[in-house]
């Protein structure tokens, strides 16, 4: 019997490898067709002429001093934005994970709203706060629109929910008895947290930091509005070279530089996080939350609530106030009329379009992301699988402008002639949603004790049954959180959608951008009204998600 065990183990390992490759097949095909192929097509269009590659153009572009300045500013502002976001949002992640207080579910949904707003709207809202005639200017005579602080604060506003939901999602499931055991052995509260909880949170913190860095590294709307002629990121420069200067070769070089920088960051992230992974004891989130105890915890809760009020709610209130500037809800009533100019249909139809596209994109992102996360869970995964872990994040670091143009260039011939179909928009939105699904589910999946899966396999369970009976009950909450992220990201995706959305089916972000690009108070007011509607739609959707997550999530 003992002699047979190695053979059984080898068969089990082989079966697991085949199953893992099967799981990877769909995500690999999806990213190859809808990401790698379009990006390669746009780069080739810029660097290839008469059948000859002109790689010398890369050195010519890098030799320009203004391009080097853009590269430097892009890098350091992304690092500063990431550090500032973690500093401000980690206390919020702890409060939402460990404290139980009235309005918690609603407030969790509210802090996620900024993340789905188009970046042009975020920039406009902060301009109203910190620019000439803004709130700070009127009250204290302080203007920040000419400084980098406006950009950094806008990035914190935009990415606050990434840290709260990604880190808080895992933090709420960590068994507090592990930290209590350390304290019983003589460790102080700080030492117990530093040696037990912090290492356990490491992968989630790293995942959140990675997402924040990628979003700020590729920041477009915020920097374009608040940076003016002084500050410019790679994304802004790519857009300028593509749509204003019409220099596609320079845009292609900048895209390759951005791609290489993001790939390097992802490689470092994958290497460092895998070195710190550990199996954790996960419990139901409701068992870890409690009412604040003592003056310190109440002070922490008050500080987080004040931060949310000043950093998140105040800019959102500015949007609502400006949307109500016309008497009798004039801006909202104007949305029901088609003007025959920028819109072929009434702008209000963008609400239904966005919801349909976002739901389709969420389904695609959850299926692709769940398959990828499951395949990446195994610690004995090969180099190809581990490399794909990093590649999954590349859509967040590649210019959305490049992806949008790539869709138009690459997907215009049979059998991939999709330019006239509605599915093109959800596919582009799902590309951005998949990384959030993977990064949200992966820390929880890797925290599941591998011996549970091995025991199920020894008892004869197939890989699908192991997933259904072991993994799914433990990660159901993470799956719902991932679906919420994918839906929110899809609602607010703008960079690629603006190039592929049909004129008669605009999304909310596209409609807002079109209105902001037209002069006149009525157009500006309608843009604020649509932004408010987008904000309310997202808040309602996220509140529903919070209730589903709380009521129907299983035991952990």
PDB file of N, CA and C in Angstrom, residues 151-241:
ATOM      1  N   UNK A 151      -3.458  67.428  -7.179  1.00  0.00           N
ATOM      2  CA  UNK A 151      -3.429  66.139  -7.874  1.00  0.00           C
ATOM      3  C   UNK A 151      -3.350  64.991  -6.871  1.00  0.00           C
ATOM      4  N   UNK A 152      -2.479  65.117  -5.872  1.00  0.00           N
ATOM      5  CA  UNK A 152      -2.321  64.054  -4.888  1.00  0.00           C
ATOM      6  C   UNK A 152      -3.605  63.817  -4.104  1.00  0.00           C
ATOM      7  N   UNK A 153      -4.272  64.880  -3.667  1.00  0.00           N
ATOM      8  CA  UNK A 153      -5.518  64.730  -2.908  1.00  0.00           C
ATOM      9  C   UNK A 153      -6.619  64.145  -3.778  1.00  0.00           C
ATOM     10  N   UNK A 154      -6.664  64.542  -5.038  1.00  0.00           N
ATOM     11  CA  UNK A 154      -7.664  63.972  -5.948  1.00  0.00           C
ATOM     12  C   UNK A 154      -7.414  62.477  -6.150  1.00  0.00           C
ATOM     13  N   UNK A 155      -6.163  62.078  -6.202  1.00  0.00           N
ATOM     14  CA  UNK A 155      -5.853  60.653  -6.328  1.00  0.00           C
ATOM     15  C   UNK A 155      -6.250  59.877  -5.074  1.00  0.00           C
ATOM     16  N   UNK A 156      -6.067  60.468  -3.899  1.00  0.00           N
ATOM     17  CA  UNK A 156      -6.513  59.818  -2.663  1.00  0.00           C
ATOM     18  C   UNK A 156      -8.031  59.670  -2.676  1.00  0.00           C
ATOM     19  N   UNK A 157      -8.730  60.729  -3.074  1.00  0.00           N
ATOM     20  CA  UNK A 157     -10.187  60.700  -3.186  1.00  0.00           C
ATOM     21  C   UNK A 157     -10.627  59.569  -4.112  1.00  0.00           C
ATOM     22  N   UNK A 158      -9.945  59.420  -5.215  1.00  0.00           N
ATOM     23  CA  UNK A 158     -10.324  58.439  -6.226  1.00  0.00           C
ATOM     24  C   UNK A 158     -10.024  57.013  -5.775  1.00  0.00           C
ATOM     25  N   UNK A 159      -8.919  56.796  -5.043  1.00  0.00           N
ATOM     26  CA  UNK A 159      -8.450  55.447  -4.724  1.00  0.00           C
ATOM     27  C   UNK A 159      -8.688  55.014  -3.288  1.00  0.00           C
ATOM     28  N   UNK A 160      -9.341  55.846  -2.486  1.00  0.00           N
ATOM     29  CA  UNK A 160      -9.590  55.517  -1.084  1.00  0.00           C
ATOM     30  C   UNK A 160     -10.297  54.167  -0.955  1.00  0.00           C
ATOM     31  N   UNK A 161     -11.288  53.933  -1.805  1.00  0.00           N
ATOM     32  CA  UNK A 161     -12.066  52.696  -1.712  1.00  0.00           C
ATOM     33  C   UNK A 161     -11.240  51.467  -2.062  1.00  0.00           C
ATOM     34  N   UNK A 162     -10.215  51.617  -2.892  1.00  0.00           N
ATOM     35  CA  UNK A 162      -9.392  50.463  -3.266  1.00  0.00           C
ATOM     36  C   UNK A 162      -8.752  49.852  -2.025  1.00  0.00           C
ATOM     37  N   UNK A 163      -8.194  50.695  -1.172  1.00  0.00           N
ATOM     38  CA  UNK A 163      -7.541  50.207   0.048  1.00  0.00           C
ATOM     39  C   UNK A 163      -8.577  49.709   1.053  1.00  0.00           C
ATOM     40  N   UNK A 164      -9.657  50.470   1.233  1.00  0.00           N
ATOM     41  CA  UNK A 164     -10.665  50.101   2.229  1.00  0.00           C
ATOM     42  C   UNK A 164     -11.282  48.749   1.901  1.00  0.00           C
ATOM     43  N   UNK A 165     -11.602  48.510   0.643  1.00  0.00           N
ATOM     44  CA  UNK A 165     -12.304  47.283   0.289  1.00  0.00           C
ATOM     45  C   UNK A 165     -11.339  46.105   0.084  1.00  0.00           C
ATOM     46  N   UNK A 166     -10.174  46.347  -0.475  1.00  0.00           N
ATOM     47  CA  UNK A 166      -9.238  45.247  -0.708  1.00  0.00           C
ATOM     48  C   UNK A 166      -8.601  44.775   0.601  1.00  0.00           C
ATOM     49  N   UNK A 167      -8.054  45.709   1.369  1.00  0.00           N
ATOM     50  CA  UNK A 167      -7.430  45.343   2.646  1.00  0.00           C
ATOM     51  C   UNK A 167      -8.491  45.002   3.681  1.00  0.00           C
ATOM     52  N   UNK A 168      -9.541  45.827   3.744  1.00  0.00           N
ATOM     53  CA  UNK A 168     -10.597  45.571   4.720  1.00  0.00           C
ATOM     54  C   UNK A 168     -11.303  44.257   4.489  1.00  0.00           C
ATOM     55  N   UNK A 169     -11.428  43.823   3.208  1.00  0.00           N
ATOM     56  CA  UNK A 169     -12.086  42.556   2.922  1.00  0.00           C
ATOM     57  C   UNK A 169     -11.381  41.380   3.576  1.00  0.00           C
ATOM     58  N   UNK A 170     -10.043  41.364   3.528  1.00  0.00           N
ATOM     59  CA  UNK A 170      -9.285  40.289   4.174  1.00  0.00           C
ATOM     60  C   UNK A 170      -9.191  40.509   5.684  1.00  0.00           C
ATOM     61  N   UNK A 171      -9.010  41.765   6.092  1.00  0.00           N
ATOM     62  CA  UNK A 171      -8.863  42.075   7.521  1.00  0.00           C
ATOM     63  C   UNK A 171     -10.087  41.623   8.304  1.00  0.00           C
ATOM     64  N   UNK A 172     -11.275  41.800   7.736  1.00  0.00           N
ATOM     65  CA  UNK A 172     -12.499  41.427   8.443  1.00  0.00           C
ATOM     66  C   UNK A 172     -12.639  39.921   8.603  1.00  0.00           C
ATOM     67  N   UNK A 173     -11.876  39.139   7.833  1.00  0.00           N
ATOM     68  CA  UNK A 173     -11.967  37.688   7.904  1.00  0.00           C
ATOM     69  C   UNK A 173     -10.840  37.048   8.713  1.00  0.00           C
ATOM     70  N   UNK A 174      -9.856  37.836   9.110  1.00  0.00           N
ATOM     71  CA  UNK A 174      -8.775  37.278   9.925  1.00  0.00           C
ATOM     72  C   UNK A 174      -9.307  36.942  11.312  1.00  0.00           C
ATOM     73  N   UNK A 175      -8.966  35.764  11.779  1.00  0.00           N
ATOM     74  CA  UNK A 175      -9.425  35.334  13.098  1.00  0.00           C
ATOM     75  C   UNK A 175      -8.701  36.151  14.175  1.00  0.00           C
ATOM     76  N   UNK A 176      -9.421  36.967  14.961  1.00  0.00           N
ATOM     77  CA  UNK A 176      -8.752  37.794  15.980  1.00  0.00           C
ATOM     78  C   UNK A 176      -8.123  36.974  17.091  1.00  0.00           C
ATOM     79  N   UNK A 177      -8.506  35.715  17.190  1.00  0.00           N
ATOM     80  CA  UNK A 177      -7.936  34.892  18.266  1.00  0.00           C
ATOM     81  C   UNK A 177      -6.455  34.622  18.055  1.00  0.00           C
ATOM     82  N   UNK A 178      -5.976  34.728  16.819  1.00  0.00           N
ATOM     83  CA  UNK A 178      -4.546  34.556  16.577  1.00  0.00           C
ATOM     84  C   UNK A 178      -3.746  35.680  17.232  1.00  0.00           C
ATOM     85  N   UNK A 179      -4.245  36.905  17.104  1.00  0.00           N
ATOM     86  CA  UNK A 179      -3.579  38.032  17.754  1.00  0.00           C
ATOM     87  C   UNK A 179      -3.760  37.965  19.266  1.00  0.00           C
ATOM     88  N   UNK A 180      -4.933  37.522  19.720  1.00  0.00           N
ATOM     89  CA  UNK A 180      -5.174  37.403  21.157  1.00  0.00           C
ATOM     90  C   UNK A 180      -4.240  36.361  21.782  1.00  0.00           C
ATOM     91  N   UNK A 181      -3.949  35.303  21.036  1.00  0.00           N
ATOM     92  CA  UNK A 181      -3.029  34.283  21.558  1.00  0.00           C
ATOM     93  C   UNK A 181      -1.637  34.863  21.767  1.00  0.00           C
ATOM     94  N   UNK A 182      -1.191  35.711  20.841  1.00  0.00           N
ATOM     95  CA  UNK A 182       0.114  36.345  20.991  1.00  0.00           C
ATOM     96  C   UNK A 182       0.147  37.243  22.223  1.00  0.00           C
ATOM     97  N   UNK A 183      -0.936  37.945  22.492  1.00  0.00           N
ATOM     98  CA  UNK A 183      -0.973  38.812  23.663  1.00  0.00           C
ATOM     99  C   UNK A 183      -0.978  38.000  24.955  1.00  0.00           C
ATOM    100  N   UNK A 184      -1.643  36.858  24.921  1.00  0.00           N
ATOM    101  CA  UNK A 184      -1.639  36.001  26.114  1.00  0.00           C
ATOM    102  C   UNK A 184      -0.241  35.475  26.413  1.00  0.00           C
ATOM    103  N   UNK A 185       0.600  35.393  25.384  1.00  0.00           N
ATOM    104  CA  UNK A 185       1.978  34.937  25.581  1.00  0.00           C
ATOM    105  C   UNK A 185       2.907  36.060  25.987  1.00  0.00           C
ATOM    106  N   UNK A 186       2.357  37.253  26.224  1.00  0.00           N
ATOM    107  CA  UNK A 186       3.145  38.362  26.741  1.00  0.00           C
ATOM    108  C   UNK A 186       3.423  39.487  25.772  1.00  0.00           C
ATOM    109  N   UNK A 187       2.997  39.379  24.524  1.00  0.00           N
ATOM    110  CA  UNK A 187       3.256  40.438  23.541  1.00  0.00           C
ATOM    111  C   UNK A 187       2.322  41.617  23.791  1.00  0.00           C
ATOM    112  N   UNK A 188       2.838  42.814  23.568  1.00  0.00           N
ATOM    113  CA  UNK A 188       1.996  44.008  23.679  1.00  0.00           C
ATOM    114  C   UNK A 188       1.032  44.057  22.505  1.00  0.00           C
ATOM    115  N   UNK A 189       0.037  44.969  22.575  1.00  0.00           N
ATOM    116  CA  UNK A 189      -0.931  45.082  21.492  1.00  0.00           C
ATOM    117  C   UNK A 189      -0.239  45.426  20.170  1.00  0.00           C
ATOM    118  N   UNK A 190       0.727  46.373  20.238  1.00  0.00           N
ATOM    119  CA  UNK A 190       1.436  46.769  19.033  1.00  0.00           C
ATOM    120  C   UNK A 190       2.291  45.631  18.493  1.00  0.00           C
ATOM    121  N   UNK A 191       2.988  44.924  19.382  1.00  0.00           N
ATOM    122  CA  UNK A 191       3.837  43.819  18.946  1.00  0.00           C
ATOM    123  C   UNK A 191       3.006  42.696  18.344  1.00  0.00           C
ATOM    124  N   UNK A 192       1.873  42.383  18.965  1.00  0.00           N
ATOM    125  CA  UNK A 192       1.002  41.332  18.438  1.00  0.00           C
ATOM    126  C   UNK A 192       0.481  41.707  17.053  1.00  0.00           C
ATOM    127  N   UNK A 193       0.116  42.968  16.893  1.00  0.00           N
ATOM    128  CA  UNK A 193      -0.379  43.393  15.577  1.00  0.00           C
ATOM    129  C   UNK A 193       0.733  43.365  14.535  1.00  0.00           C
ATOM    130  N   UNK A 194       1.942  43.795  14.951  1.00  0.00           N
ATOM    131  CA  UNK A 194       3.054  43.867  14.002  1.00  0.00           C
ATOM    132  C   UNK A 194       3.549  42.487  13.598  1.00  0.00           C
ATOM    133  N   UNK A 195       3.511  41.528  14.492  1.00  0.00           N
ATOM    134  CA  UNK A 195       4.077  40.206  14.213  1.00  0.00           C
ATOM    135  C   UNK A 195       3.042  39.193  13.715  1.00  0.00           C
ATOM    136  N   UNK A 196       1.759  39.437  13.960  1.00  0.00           N
ATOM    137  CA  UNK A 196       0.720  38.476  13.571  1.00  0.00           C
ATOM    138  C   UNK A 196      -0.167  39.027  12.461  1.00  0.00           C
ATOM    139  N   UNK A 197      -0.796  40.169  12.728  1.00  0.00           N
ATOM    140  CA  UNK A 197      -1.785  40.682  11.784  1.00  0.00           C
ATOM    141  C   UNK A 197      -1.141  41.314  10.557  1.00  0.00           C
ATOM    142  N   UNK A 198      -0.122  42.137  10.769  1.00  0.00           N
ATOM    143  CA  UNK A 198       0.487  42.841   9.638  1.00  0.00           C
ATOM    144  C   UNK A 198       1.065  41.887   8.593  1.00  0.00           C
ATOM    145  N   UNK A 199       1.822  40.848   8.985  1.00  0.00           N
ATOM    146  CA  UNK A 199       2.294  39.907   7.949  1.00  0.00           C
ATOM    147  C   UNK A 199       1.142  39.215   7.214  1.00  0.00           C
ATOM    148  N   UNK A 200       0.059  38.935   7.939  1.00  0.00           N
ATOM    149  CA  UNK A 200      -1.086  38.299   7.286  1.00  0.00           C
ATOM    150  C   UNK A 200      -1.735  39.230   6.275  1.00  0.00           C
ATOM    151  N   UNK A 201      -1.725  40.537   6.566  1.00  0.00           N
ATOM    152  CA  UNK A 201      -2.324  41.518   5.667  1.00  0.00           C
ATOM    153  C   UNK A 201      -1.394  41.910   4.525  1.00  0.00           C
ATOM    154  N   UNK A 202      -0.130  41.472   4.596  1.00  0.00           N
ATOM    155  CA  UNK A 202       0.849  41.905   3.609  1.00  0.00           C
ATOM    156  C   UNK A 202       0.417  41.747   2.163  1.00  0.00           C
ATOM    157  N   UNK A 203      -0.049  40.550   1.744  1.00  0.00           N
ATOM    158  CA  UNK A 203      -0.467  40.403   0.338  1.00  0.00           C
ATOM    159  C   UNK A 203      -1.601  41.330  -0.053  1.00  0.00           C
ATOM    160  N   UNK A 204      -2.577  41.546   0.838  1.00  0.00           N
ATOM    161  CA  UNK A 204      -3.699  42.435   0.515  1.00  0.00           C
ATOM    162  C   UNK A 204      -3.232  43.881   0.424  1.00  0.00           C
ATOM    163  N   UNK A 205      -2.351  44.305   1.348  1.00  0.00           N
ATOM    164  CA  UNK A 205      -1.822  45.671   1.294  1.00  0.00           C
ATOM    165  C   UNK A 205      -1.016  45.868   0.021  1.00  0.00           C
ATOM    166  N   UNK A 206      -0.204  44.867  -0.314  1.00  0.00           N
ATOM    167  CA  UNK A 206       0.591  44.960  -1.546  1.00  0.00           C
ATOM    168  C   UNK A 206      -0.302  45.018  -2.774  1.00  0.00           C
ATOM    169  N   UNK A 207      -1.375  44.229  -2.785  1.00  0.00           N
ATOM    170  CA  UNK A 207      -2.295  44.255  -3.923  1.00  0.00           C
ATOM    171  C   UNK A 207      -2.970  45.611  -4.046  1.00  0.00           C
ATOM    172  N   UNK A 208      -3.405  46.185  -2.912  1.00  0.00           N
ATOM    173  CA  UNK A 208      -4.041  47.504  -2.947  1.00  0.00           C
ATOM    174  C   UNK A 208      -3.051  48.573  -3.397  1.00  0.00           C
ATOM    175  N   UNK A 209      -1.816  48.525  -2.867  1.00  0.00           N
ATOM    176  CA  UNK A 209      -0.809  49.500  -3.259  1.00  0.00           C
ATOM    177  C   UNK A 209      -0.501  49.395  -4.748  1.00  0.00           C
ATOM    178  N   UNK A 210      -0.460  48.161  -5.247  1.00  0.00           N
ATOM    179  CA  UNK A 210      -0.190  47.969  -6.663  1.00  0.00           C
ATOM    180  C   UNK A 210      -1.282  48.597  -7.524  1.00  0.00           C
ATOM    181  N   UNK A 211      -2.551  48.367  -7.166  1.00  0.00           N
ATOM    182  CA  UNK A 211      -3.644  48.933  -7.947  1.00  0.00           C
ATOM    183  C   UNK A 211      -3.637  50.459  -7.893  1.00  0.00           C
ATOM    184  N   UNK A 212      -3.381  51.020  -6.703  1.00  0.00           N
ATOM    185  CA  UNK A 212      -3.332  52.475  -6.585  1.00  0.00           C
ATOM    186  C   UNK A 212      -2.196  53.039  -7.429  1.00  0.00           C
ATOM    187  N   UNK A 213      -1.035  52.395  -7.363  1.00  0.00           N
ATOM    188  CA  UNK A 213       0.106  52.875  -8.141  1.00  0.00           C
ATOM    189  C   UNK A 213      -0.194  52.851  -9.633  1.00  0.00           C
ATOM    190  N   UNK A 214      -0.785  51.757 -10.105  1.00  0.00           N
ATOM    191  CA  UNK A 214      -1.074  51.655 -11.528  1.00  0.00           C
ATOM    192  C   UNK A 214      -2.078  52.713 -11.971  1.00  0.00           C
ATOM    193  N   UNK A 215      -3.089  52.960 -11.154  1.00  0.00           N
ATOM    194  CA  UNK A 215      -4.080  53.966 -11.520  1.00  0.00           C
ATOM    195  C   UNK A 215      -3.486  55.369 -11.517  1.00  0.00           C
ATOM    196  N   UNK A 216      -2.612  55.661 -10.572  1.00  0.00           N
ATOM    197  CA  UNK A 216      -2.024  56.996 -10.520  1.00  0.00           C
ATOM    198  C   UNK A 216      -0.888  57.140 -11.538  1.00  0.00           C
ATOM    199  N   UNK A 217      -0.215  56.037 -11.836  1.00  0.00           N
ATOM    200  CA  UNK A 217       0.840  56.076 -12.847  1.00  0.00           C
ATOM    201  C   UNK A 217       0.257  56.384 -14.226  1.00  0.00           C
ATOM    202  N   UNK A 218      -0.961  55.924 -14.473  1.00  0.00           N
ATOM    203  CA  UNK A 218      -1.625  56.161 -15.752  1.00  0.00           C
ATOM    204  C   UNK A 218      -2.714  57.223 -15.638  1.00  0.00           C
ATOM    205  N   UNK A 219      -2.625  58.082 -14.640  1.00  0.00           N
ATOM    206  CA  UNK A 219      -3.660  59.095 -14.414  1.00  0.00           C
ATOM    207  C   UNK A 219      -3.804  60.009 -15.626  1.00  0.00           C
ATOM    208  N   UNK A 220      -5.045  60.275 -15.986  1.00  0.00           N
ATOM    209  CA  UNK A 220      -5.326  61.072 -17.183  1.00  0.00           C
ATOM    210  C   UNK A 220      -6.189  62.301 -16.866  1.00  0.00           C
ATOM    211  N   UNK A 221      -7.471  62.081 -16.581  1.00  0.00           N
ATOM    212  CA  UNK A 221      -8.387  63.204 -16.409  1.00  0.00           C
ATOM    213  C   UNK A 221      -8.007  64.129 -15.271  1.00  0.00           C
ATOM    214  N   UNK A 222      -7.602  63.566 -14.144  1.00  0.00           N
ATOM    215  CA  UNK A 222      -7.244  64.381 -12.978  1.00  0.00           C
ATOM    216  C   UNK A 222      -6.070  65.300 -13.297  1.00  0.00           C
ATOM    217  N   UNK A 223      -5.024  64.734 -13.899  1.00  0.00           N
ATOM    218  CA  UNK A 223      -3.829  65.524 -14.198  1.00  0.00           C
ATOM    219  C   UNK A 223      -4.104  66.521 -15.321  1.00  0.00           C
ATOM    220  N   UNK A 224      -4.909  66.120 -16.295  1.00  0.00           N
ATOM    221  CA  UNK A 224      -5.194  67.014 -17.405  1.00  0.00           C
ATOM    222  C   UNK A 224      -5.915  68.279 -16.937  1.00  0.00           C
ATOM    223  N   UNK A 225      -6.839  68.133 -15.972  1.00  0.00           N
ATOM    224  CA  UNK A 225      -7.613  69.277 -15.504  1.00  0.00           C
ATOM    225  C   UNK A 225      -6.867  70.054 -14.430  1.00  0.00           C
ATOM    226  N   UNK A 226      -6.303  69.356 -13.442  1.00  0.00           N
ATOM    227  CA  UNK A 226      -5.657  70.039 -12.319  1.00  0.00           C
ATOM    228  C   UNK A 226      -4.201  70.379 -12.610  1.00  0.00           C
ATOM    229  N   UNK A 227      -3.566  69.644 -13.507  1.00  0.00           N
ATOM    230  CA  UNK A 227      -2.151  69.901 -13.786  1.00  0.00           C
ATOM    231  C   UNK A 227      -1.918  71.047 -14.729  1.00  0.00           C
ATOM    232  N   UNK A 228      -2.889  71.307 -15.624  1.00  0.00           N
ATOM    233  CA  UNK A 228      -2.726  72.395 -16.578  1.00  0.00           C
ATOM    234  C   UNK A 228      -1.494  72.179 -17.443  1.00  0.00           C
ATOM    235  N   UNK A 229      -0.837  73.268 -17.852  1.00  0.00           N
ATOM    236  CA  UNK A 229       0.364  73.124 -18.683  1.00  0.00           C
ATOM    237  C   UNK A 229       1.615  72.745 -17.900  1.00  0.00           C
ATOM    238  N   UNK A 230       1.534  72.752 -16.563  1.00  0.00           N
ATOM    239  CA  UNK A 230       2.724  72.511 -15.737  1.00  0.00           C
ATOM    240  C   UNK A 230       3.008  71.032 -15.542  1.00  0.00           C
ATOM    241  N   UNK A 231       1.975  70.244 -15.287  1.00  0.00           N
ATOM    242  CA  UNK A 231       2.151  68.829 -14.947  1.00  0.00           C
ATOM    243  C   UNK A 231       1.509  67.960 -16.015  1.00  0.00           C
ATOM    244  N   UNK A 232       2.210  66.886 -16.375  1.00  0.00           N
ATOM    245  CA  UNK A 232       1.702  65.972 -17.390  1.00  0.00           C
ATOM    246  C   UNK A 232       2.230  64.575 -17.112  1.00  0.00           C
ATOM    247  N   UNK A 233       1.339  63.568 -17.186  1.00  0.00           N
ATOM    248  CA  UNK A 233       1.743  62.180 -17.043  1.00  0.00           C
ATOM    249  C   UNK A 233       1.897  61.543 -18.422  1.00  0.00           C
ATOM    250  N   UNK A 234       2.414  60.308 -18.427  1.00  0.00           N
ATOM    251  CA  UNK A 234       2.553  59.591 -19.687  1.00  0.00           C
ATOM    252  C   UNK A 234       1.210  59.453 -20.395  1.00  0.00           C
ATOM    253  N   UNK A 235       0.159  59.175 -19.630  1.00  0.00           N
ATOM    254  CA  UNK A 235      -1.161  59.000 -20.236  1.00  0.00           C
ATOM    255  C   UNK A 235      -1.623  60.276 -20.921  1.00  0.00           C
ATOM    256  N   UNK A 236      -1.427  61.413 -20.260  1.00  0.00           N
ATOM    257  CA  UNK A 236      -1.815  62.697 -20.850  1.00  0.00           C
ATOM    258  C   UNK A 236      -0.995  62.968 -22.105  1.00  0.00           C
ATOM    259  N   UNK A 237       0.297  62.648 -22.058  1.00  0.00           N
ATOM    260  CA  UNK A 237       1.157  62.893 -23.208  1.00  0.00           C
ATOM    261  C   UNK A 237       0.794  61.969 -24.375  1.00  0.00           C
ATOM    262  N   UNK A 238       0.448  60.724 -24.076  1.00  0.00           N
ATOM    263  CA  UNK A 238       0.020  59.811 -25.143  1.00  0.00           C
ATOM    264  C   UNK A 238      -1.235  60.341 -25.817  1.00  0.00           C
ATOM    265  N   UNK A 239      -2.177  60.815 -25.015  1.00  0.00           N
ATOM    266  CA  UNK A 239      -3.416  61.376 -25.570  1.00  0.00           C
ATOM    267  C   UNK A 239      -3.110  62.601 -26.423  1.00  0.00           C
ATOM    268  N   UNK A 240      -2.211  63.459 -25.931  1.00  0.00           N
ATOM    269  CA  UNK A 240      -1.876  64.670 -26.681  1.00  0.00           C
ATOM    270  C   UNK A 240      -1.199  64.322 -28.009  1.00  0.00           C
ATOM    271  N   UNK A 241      -0.263  63.386 -27.973  1.00  0.00           N
ATOM    272  CA  UNK A 241       0.439  63.004 -29.197  1.00  0.00           C
ATOM    273  C   UNK A 241      -0.501  62.322 -30.196  1.00  0.00           C
TER     274      UNK A 241
END
